[in-house]
Amino acid sequence: MAGKAADLDSIISFIKEGERFTLLSHLSPDGDTLGSALALMHLLKRLGKTCEVICPNPVPKIYAFLPGSEAVLLPEDAGGYDRVISVDCADTPRFGRAIRFFTGAQATAAIDHHVTNPRFAGINLVEPEASATAEVIFELYNRMDMPIDSTVAVCLYTGIVTDTGNLSYSNTTPNALRIIADFVEQGLVDISDLNRRIYRTVPYAKTRVQGFVTSRIRLECGGAVGIGTLTQAQMHDFNATNEDCEGIVDCVRDIDCVKIAVFIRESADGTYKVSLRSKFIGDVGRIAGLHGGGGHERAAGYTAHESLSTVVADIIAQAAAELERAEAEQ
Ligand SMILES: [Mn+2]
């Protein structure tokens, strides 16, 4: 049997053999980890299983429309069951303070699509060729002959579109498009309604803080490196939450001359969260790796403990060196 089918069947046995499950979503939850975990929760409940979804952070307001999102628990409100399935988590630090549920479980499984996933669970269904974990959950439904209704389709659709930049990034596979096409054909999702909820429902504070950062972007290396910064004091001025700062790095990336985009945001504890993007050239995962961070060629990040001016100087030097290295390699 092909590896993928065997891994799917291992997860199916894992599900059939258990009665109570804890599903874990990752830190700073996105549409894929939440949509996938909720779609899996609906599957387990239909099989008559007991199931809880735990996320180390509250569900972002923007994802409150996901069917079942009100059931997602913070670690302190959860009991923890004997079987744990992690969803869309590339490694165990992604569990944050929910890690005790994983380490304390009797049996563990992981469903994911990150190529860097070290297969940390007892049973691992990791498909790097899938656009999103939601695509893997879709395969699970199919292999179990479980019908997909509108509730599940909305969860899976959200996972796929949010991980593919609304079906526009290079990880947008024909399979992802086929899944969405089938959902539309069967009348299971209303694309314009979901597009409005996911992409055109922006808090006032987010729009303003984004404008503040983008109006002060600094270009370095002849414009090839773009840098935006935001301190806690500035965030307070705009009443902006961490959630409101999502996506600012993409605005930097989209500037025509920029090859490597950087967004540096101060965290409440005084450290700096550095988000990196590249387009066409330059491996930002390599830069993040120098700082103990993670990610891949086009999107990565790390936490810095130095002063803002040092963090800025370091990243300019490293982005320039990375562009030089990548250009020499071409
Ligand atoms: Mn994902």
Short mmCIF file of C-alpha atoms and ligand atoms in Angstrom, two decimals:
data_model
loop_
_atom_site.label_atom_id
_atom_site.label_comp_id
_atom_site.label_asym_id
_atom_site.label_seq_id
_atom_site.Cartn_x
_atom_site.Cartn_y
_atom_site.Cartn_z
CA MET A 1 0.00 0.00 0.00
CA ALA A 2 1.24 3.51 -0.78
CA GLY A 3 2.61 5.39 2.23
CA LYS A 4 -0.16 7.94 2.18
CA ALA A 5 -2.99 5.38 2.14
CA ALA A 6 -1.28 3.41 4.93
CA ASP A 7 -0.90 6.58 7.02
CA LEU A 8 -4.57 7.45 6.43
CA ASP A 9 -5.57 3.96 7.55
CA SER A 10 -3.39 4.24 10.67
CA ILE A 11 -5.26 7.41 11.66
CA ILE A 12 -8.59 5.73 10.91
CA SER A 13 -7.66 2.84 13.25
CA PHE A 14 -6.50 5.36 15.85
CA ILE A 15 -9.92 7.01 15.67
CA LYS A 16 -11.91 3.75 15.67
CA GLU A 17 -10.02 2.33 18.64
CA GLY A 18 -10.66 5.34 20.89
CA GLU A 19 -13.71 6.90 22.52
CA ARG A 20 -12.49 10.26 23.79
CA PHE A 21 -10.27 12.65 21.86
CA THR A 22 -8.50 15.94 22.42
CA LEU A 23 -7.67 17.87 19.25
CA LEU A 24 -4.89 20.45 19.44
CA SER A 25 -4.67 23.59 17.30
CA HIS A 26 -1.51 25.68 17.16
CA LEU A 27 -0.43 29.01 18.69
CA SER A 28 -1.64 32.17 16.89
CA PRO A 29 -4.35 30.06 15.26
CA ASP A 30 -5.03 30.50 11.55
CA GLY A 31 -7.89 29.40 9.33
CA ASP A 32 -6.27 26.06 8.59
CA THR A 33 -5.55 24.84 12.12
CA LEU A 34 -9.05 25.92 13.27
CA GLY A 35 -10.98 24.84 10.17
CA SER A 36 -9.19 21.48 10.11
CA ALA A 37 -9.60 20.79 13.84
CA LEU A 38 -13.31 21.69 13.68
CA ALA A 39 -13.89 19.54 10.58
CA LEU A 40 -12.20 16.66 12.43
CA MET A 41 -14.31 17.38 15.54
CA HIS A 42 -17.49 17.13 13.43
CA LEU A 43 -16.24 13.79 12.02
CA LEU A 44 -15.51 12.35 15.46
CA LYS A 45 -18.86 13.51 16.87
CA ARG A 46 -20.69 11.88 13.96
CA LEU A 47 -18.93 8.65 14.86
CA GLY A 48 -20.35 9.02 18.39
CA LYS A 49 -17.01 9.91 19.97
CA THR A 50 -16.43 12.44 22.73
CA CYS A 51 -14.19 15.23 21.54
CA GLU A 52 -12.76 18.59 22.59
CA VAL A 53 -10.69 21.11 20.63
CA ILE A 54 -8.00 23.03 22.53
CA CYS A 55 -6.10 26.07 21.30
CA PRO A 56 -3.49 27.98 23.34
CA ASN A 57 -4.97 31.31 22.15
CA PRO A 58 -8.61 32.42 21.84
CA VAL A 59 -10.26 31.96 18.45
CA PRO A 60 -9.65 35.20 16.47
CA LYS A 61 -12.88 37.14 15.96
CA ILE A 62 -12.59 36.72 12.22
CA TYR A 63 -12.97 32.92 12.57
CA ALA A 64 -15.98 33.03 14.89
CA PHE A 65 -18.18 32.12 11.89
CA LEU A 66 -16.61 28.65 11.67
CA PRO A 67 -19.25 26.11 12.67
CA GLY A 68 -18.30 24.78 16.11
CA SER A 69 -15.78 27.54 16.91
CA GLU A 70 -17.66 28.36 20.14
CA ALA A 71 -16.59 24.92 21.43
CA VAL A 72 -12.85 25.62 21.13
CA LEU A 73 -11.34 25.64 24.62
CA LEU A 74 -8.39 27.44 26.18
CA PRO A 75 -5.98 25.06 27.98
CA GLU A 76 -7.18 26.15 31.44
CA ASP A 77 -10.77 25.29 30.57
CA ALA A 78 -10.04 21.84 29.16
CA GLY A 79 -9.87 18.42 30.78
CA GLY A 80 -7.75 16.52 28.31
CA TYR A 81 -8.64 13.06 27.01
CA ASP A 82 -6.47 9.98 26.60
CA ARG A 83 -6.11 10.24 22.82
CA VAL A 84 -4.68 13.41 21.34
CA ILE A 85 -4.56 14.45 17.70
CA SER A 86 -2.55 17.54 16.77
CA VAL A 87 -3.83 19.43 13.77
CA ASP A 88 -1.64 21.59 11.48
CA CYS A 89 1.16 21.75 14.08
CA ALA A 90 4.62 21.53 12.49
CA ASP A 91 6.34 20.77 15.79
CA THR A 92 5.58 20.52 19.54
CA PRO A 93 6.48 24.15 20.48
CA ARG A 94 3.44 25.10 18.38
CA PHE A 95 1.23 23.72 21.20
CA GLY A 96 2.34 26.54 23.50
CA ARG A 97 0.89 26.06 26.96
CA ALA A 98 -1.37 23.28 25.67
CA ILE A 99 1.66 20.97 25.42
CA ARG A 100 0.76 19.18 28.67
CA PHE A 101 -2.23 17.60 26.91
CA PHE A 102 0.10 16.10 24.32
CA THR A 103 2.81 14.90 26.72
CA GLY A 104 0.20 13.56 29.15
CA ALA A 105 -1.77 11.59 26.54
CA GLN A 106 -1.87 7.80 26.39
CA ALA A 107 -1.67 7.83 22.61
CA THR A 108 -0.90 10.58 20.11
CA ALA A 109 -1.39 11.26 16.42
CA ALA A 110 -0.53 14.22 14.19
CA ILE A 111 -2.25 15.40 11.02
CA ASP A 112 -0.27 18.03 9.15
CA HIS A 113 1.16 19.26 5.84
CA HIS A 114 4.39 21.05 6.86
CA VAL A 115 7.43 19.56 5.13
CA THR A 116 9.52 20.27 8.25
CA ASN A 117 7.25 18.18 10.53
CA PRO A 118 9.63 15.72 12.28
CA ARG A 119 6.78 13.20 12.79
CA PHE A 120 6.74 13.78 16.53
CA ALA A 121 3.55 11.84 17.35
CA GLY A 122 2.89 8.12 17.78
CA ILE A 123 1.02 8.07 14.47
CA ASN A 124 1.76 10.66 11.81
CA LEU A 125 -0.24 11.64 8.76
CA VAL A 126 1.93 14.34 7.21
CA GLU A 127 1.39 15.27 3.58
CA PRO A 128 3.77 18.02 2.42
CA GLU A 129 2.19 18.02 -1.03
CA ALA A 130 -1.18 19.08 0.42
CA SER A 131 -1.95 22.80 0.20
CA ALA A 132 -3.42 22.78 3.69
CA THR A 133 -4.13 20.37 6.52
CA ALA A 134 -7.77 20.82 5.51
CA GLU A 135 -6.97 18.95 2.29
CA VAL A 136 -5.72 16.01 4.38
CA ILE A 137 -8.88 16.07 6.51
CA PHE A 138 -10.89 16.04 3.26
CA GLU A 139 -9.07 12.83 2.25
CA LEU A 140 -9.86 11.36 5.65
CA TYR A 141 -13.59 11.99 5.13
CA ASN A 142 -13.38 10.36 1.70
CA ARG A 143 -11.46 7.31 2.85
CA MET A 144 -13.96 6.82 5.69
CA ASP A 145 -16.89 7.29 3.29
CA MET A 146 -18.22 10.07 5.47
CA PRO A 147 -20.41 12.56 3.60
CA ILE A 148 -19.37 16.22 3.66
CA ASP A 149 -22.17 18.64 4.46
CA SER A 150 -22.15 22.42 4.48
CA THR A 151 -20.89 22.61 8.09
CA VAL A 152 -17.78 20.59 7.24
CA ALA A 153 -17.30 22.16 3.81
CA VAL A 154 -17.16 25.67 5.33
CA CYS A 155 -14.43 24.51 7.75
CA LEU A 156 -12.38 22.82 5.02
CA TYR A 157 -12.87 25.67 2.54
CA THR A 158 -11.58 28.16 5.13
CA GLY A 159 -8.50 26.02 5.81
CA ILE A 160 -7.65 25.75 2.12
CA VAL A 161 -8.23 29.37 1.11
CA THR A 162 -6.42 30.87 4.11
CA ASP A 163 -3.32 28.67 3.62
CA THR A 164 -3.15 29.38 -0.12
CA GLY A 165 -3.60 33.18 0.03
CA ASN A 166 -7.15 32.82 -1.28
CA LEU A 167 -6.09 30.25 -3.89
CA SER A 168 -3.23 32.36 -5.22
CA TYR A 169 0.07 31.11 -3.74
CA SER A 170 2.32 28.51 -5.37
CA ASN A 171 0.98 25.81 -3.01
CA THR A 172 -2.46 26.07 -4.67
CA THR A 173 -2.68 22.54 -6.10
CA PRO A 174 -5.11 21.25 -8.74
CA ASN A 175 -6.49 19.04 -5.98
CA ALA A 176 -7.23 22.05 -3.77
CA LEU A 177 -9.06 23.72 -6.66
CA ARG A 178 -11.01 20.52 -7.39
CA ILE A 179 -12.13 20.25 -3.77
CA ILE A 180 -13.37 23.85 -3.83
CA ALA A 181 -15.00 23.34 -7.24
CA ASP A 182 -16.88 20.31 -5.89
CA PHE A 183 -18.04 22.27 -2.84
CA VAL A 184 -19.35 25.03 -5.11
CA GLU A 185 -20.99 22.59 -7.52
CA GLN A 186 -22.76 20.85 -4.64
CA GLY A 187 -23.92 24.16 -3.18
CA LEU A 188 -22.03 23.52 0.08
CA VAL A 189 -20.21 26.86 0.27
CA ASP A 190 -21.17 30.42 -0.62
CA ILE A 191 -17.86 31.81 -1.90
CA SER A 192 -18.84 35.49 -1.92
CA ASP A 193 -20.22 35.30 1.61
CA LEU A 194 -17.12 33.51 2.91
CA ASN A 195 -14.81 35.86 1.02
CA ARG A 196 -16.49 38.81 2.69
CA ARG A 197 -16.18 37.20 6.14
CA ILE A 198 -12.53 36.14 5.73
CA TYR A 199 -11.04 38.93 3.60
CA ARG A 200 -13.33 41.94 3.72
CA THR A 201 -14.18 42.23 7.41
CA VAL A 202 -11.35 44.34 8.83
CA PRO A 203 -11.43 46.00 12.27
CA TYR A 204 -10.96 49.77 12.25
CA ALA A 205 -7.86 49.48 14.47
CA LYS A 206 -6.27 47.03 12.05
CA THR A 207 -6.73 49.29 9.05
CA ARG A 208 -5.28 52.24 10.96
CA VAL A 209 -2.26 50.42 12.42
CA GLN A 210 -1.49 48.93 9.02
CA GLY A 211 -1.58 52.40 7.50
CA PHE A 212 0.72 53.71 10.24
CA VAL A 213 3.33 50.99 9.68
CA THR A 214 3.17 51.03 5.89
CA SER A 215 3.50 54.82 5.74
CA ARG A 216 6.83 54.49 7.61
CA ILE A 217 8.35 51.54 5.74
CA ARG A 218 12.09 51.80 5.35
CA LEU A 219 13.75 50.51 2.17
CA GLU A 220 17.30 49.15 2.30
CA CYS A 221 19.70 47.45 -0.13
CA GLY A 222 18.56 49.65 -3.01
CA GLY A 223 14.92 48.84 -2.22
CA ALA A 224 15.35 45.05 -2.20
CA VAL A 225 14.72 44.86 1.55
CA GLY A 226 11.66 46.54 3.06
CA ILE A 227 11.25 46.93 6.82
CA GLY A 228 8.26 47.90 8.92
CA THR A 229 8.36 48.22 12.73
CA LEU A 230 5.80 48.58 15.49
CA THR A 231 6.34 49.11 19.24
CA GLN A 232 3.96 48.29 22.08
CA ALA A 233 3.43 52.03 22.68
CA GLN A 234 2.43 52.52 19.04
CA MET A 235 0.10 49.53 19.23
CA HIS A 236 -1.56 51.11 22.29
CA ASP A 237 -1.97 54.41 20.40
CA PHE A 238 -4.11 52.57 17.85
CA ASN A 239 -5.78 50.20 20.32
CA ALA A 240 -4.38 47.44 18.16
CA THR A 241 -4.24 43.79 19.22
CA ASN A 242 -1.69 41.21 18.03
CA GLU A 243 -4.39 39.94 15.70
CA ASP A 244 -4.65 43.41 14.13
CA CYS A 245 -0.97 43.19 13.13
CA GLU A 246 -1.41 40.01 11.06
CA GLY A 247 -0.77 40.58 7.38
CA ILE A 248 1.29 43.76 7.69
CA VAL A 249 4.40 41.89 6.50
CA ASP A 250 2.50 40.98 3.32
CA CYS A 251 1.93 44.69 2.59
CA VAL A 252 5.71 45.17 2.80
CA ARG A 253 6.28 42.15 0.53
CA ASP A 254 3.89 43.48 -2.11
CA ILE A 255 5.97 46.62 -2.80
CA ASP A 256 7.27 46.23 -6.34
CA CYS A 257 11.01 46.57 -5.65
CA VAL A 258 11.05 44.53 -2.41
CA LYS A 259 12.57 41.06 -2.54
CA ILE A 260 12.73 40.37 1.20
CA ALA A 261 10.09 41.88 3.48
CA VAL A 262 10.53 42.32 7.23
CA PHE A 263 8.02 43.26 9.90
CA ILE A 264 9.30 43.69 13.45
CA ARG A 265 6.73 43.95 16.23
CA GLU A 266 7.42 44.38 19.92
CA SER A 267 5.68 41.80 22.13
CA ALA A 268 4.19 42.54 25.55
CA ASP A 269 7.29 40.97 27.21
CA GLY A 270 9.64 43.38 25.42
CA THR A 271 11.01 40.85 22.92
CA TYR A 272 10.56 41.37 19.18
CA LYS A 273 8.65 39.14 16.81
CA VAL A 274 10.31 39.27 13.40
CA SER A 275 8.20 38.15 10.43
CA LEU A 276 9.89 37.54 7.07
CA ARG A 277 8.66 37.06 3.52
CA SER A 278 10.47 36.62 0.23
CA LYS A 279 9.33 36.53 -3.35
CA PHE A 280 11.17 34.98 -6.31
CA ILE A 281 14.53 34.91 -4.55
CA GLY A 282 16.05 34.54 -1.08
CA ASP A 283 15.32 31.86 1.50
CA VAL A 284 13.92 33.57 4.61
CA GLY A 285 13.62 30.21 6.41
CA ARG A 286 17.43 30.15 6.38
CA ILE A 287 17.58 33.60 8.05
CA ALA A 288 15.01 32.62 10.70
CA GLY A 289 17.05 29.47 11.35
CA LEU A 290 20.04 31.60 12.36
CA HIS A 291 17.90 32.92 15.23
CA GLY A 292 16.32 29.63 16.28
CA GLY A 293 13.10 30.46 14.42
CA GLY A 294 11.25 28.49 11.78
CA GLY A 295 9.34 28.59 8.54
CA HIS A 296 10.13 28.01 4.91
CA GLU A 297 11.70 29.70 1.89
CA ARG A 298 8.92 32.26 1.34
CA ALA A 299 7.60 32.82 4.89
CA ALA A 300 9.40 32.51 8.21
CA GLY A 301 9.86 34.19 11.57
CA TYR A 302 11.78 34.33 14.82
CA THR A 303 11.85 36.00 18.23
CA ALA A 304 14.66 38.50 18.96
CA HIS A 305 15.77 39.54 22.44
CA GLU A 306 18.01 42.51 21.54
CA SER A 307 17.12 46.21 21.27
CA LEU A 308 15.04 47.32 18.29
CA SER A 309 17.97 49.11 16.63
CA THR A 310 20.11 45.96 16.92
CA VAL A 311 17.31 43.76 15.59
CA VAL A 312 16.89 46.10 12.61
CA ALA A 313 20.65 46.29 11.89
CA ASP A 314 21.01 42.49 12.15
CA ILE A 315 18.15 41.71 9.81
CA ILE A 316 19.30 44.23 7.20
CA ALA A 317 22.77 42.63 7.15
CA GLN A 318 21.36 39.09 7.05
CA ALA A 319 18.76 39.83 4.36
CA ALA A 320 21.46 41.49 2.22
CA ALA A 321 23.77 38.50 2.69
CA GLU A 322 20.95 36.07 1.86
CA LEU A 323 20.08 37.95 -1.34
CA GLU A 324 23.76 37.97 -2.33
CA ARG A 325 24.01 34.22 -1.67
CA ALA A 326 20.82 33.44 -3.58
CA GLU A 327 21.80 35.62 -6.52
CA ALA A 328 25.24 33.96 -6.75
CA GLU A 329 23.52 30.58 -6.79
CA GLN A 330 21.28 31.45 -9.76
MN MN B 1 -1.72 24.80 7.41
#
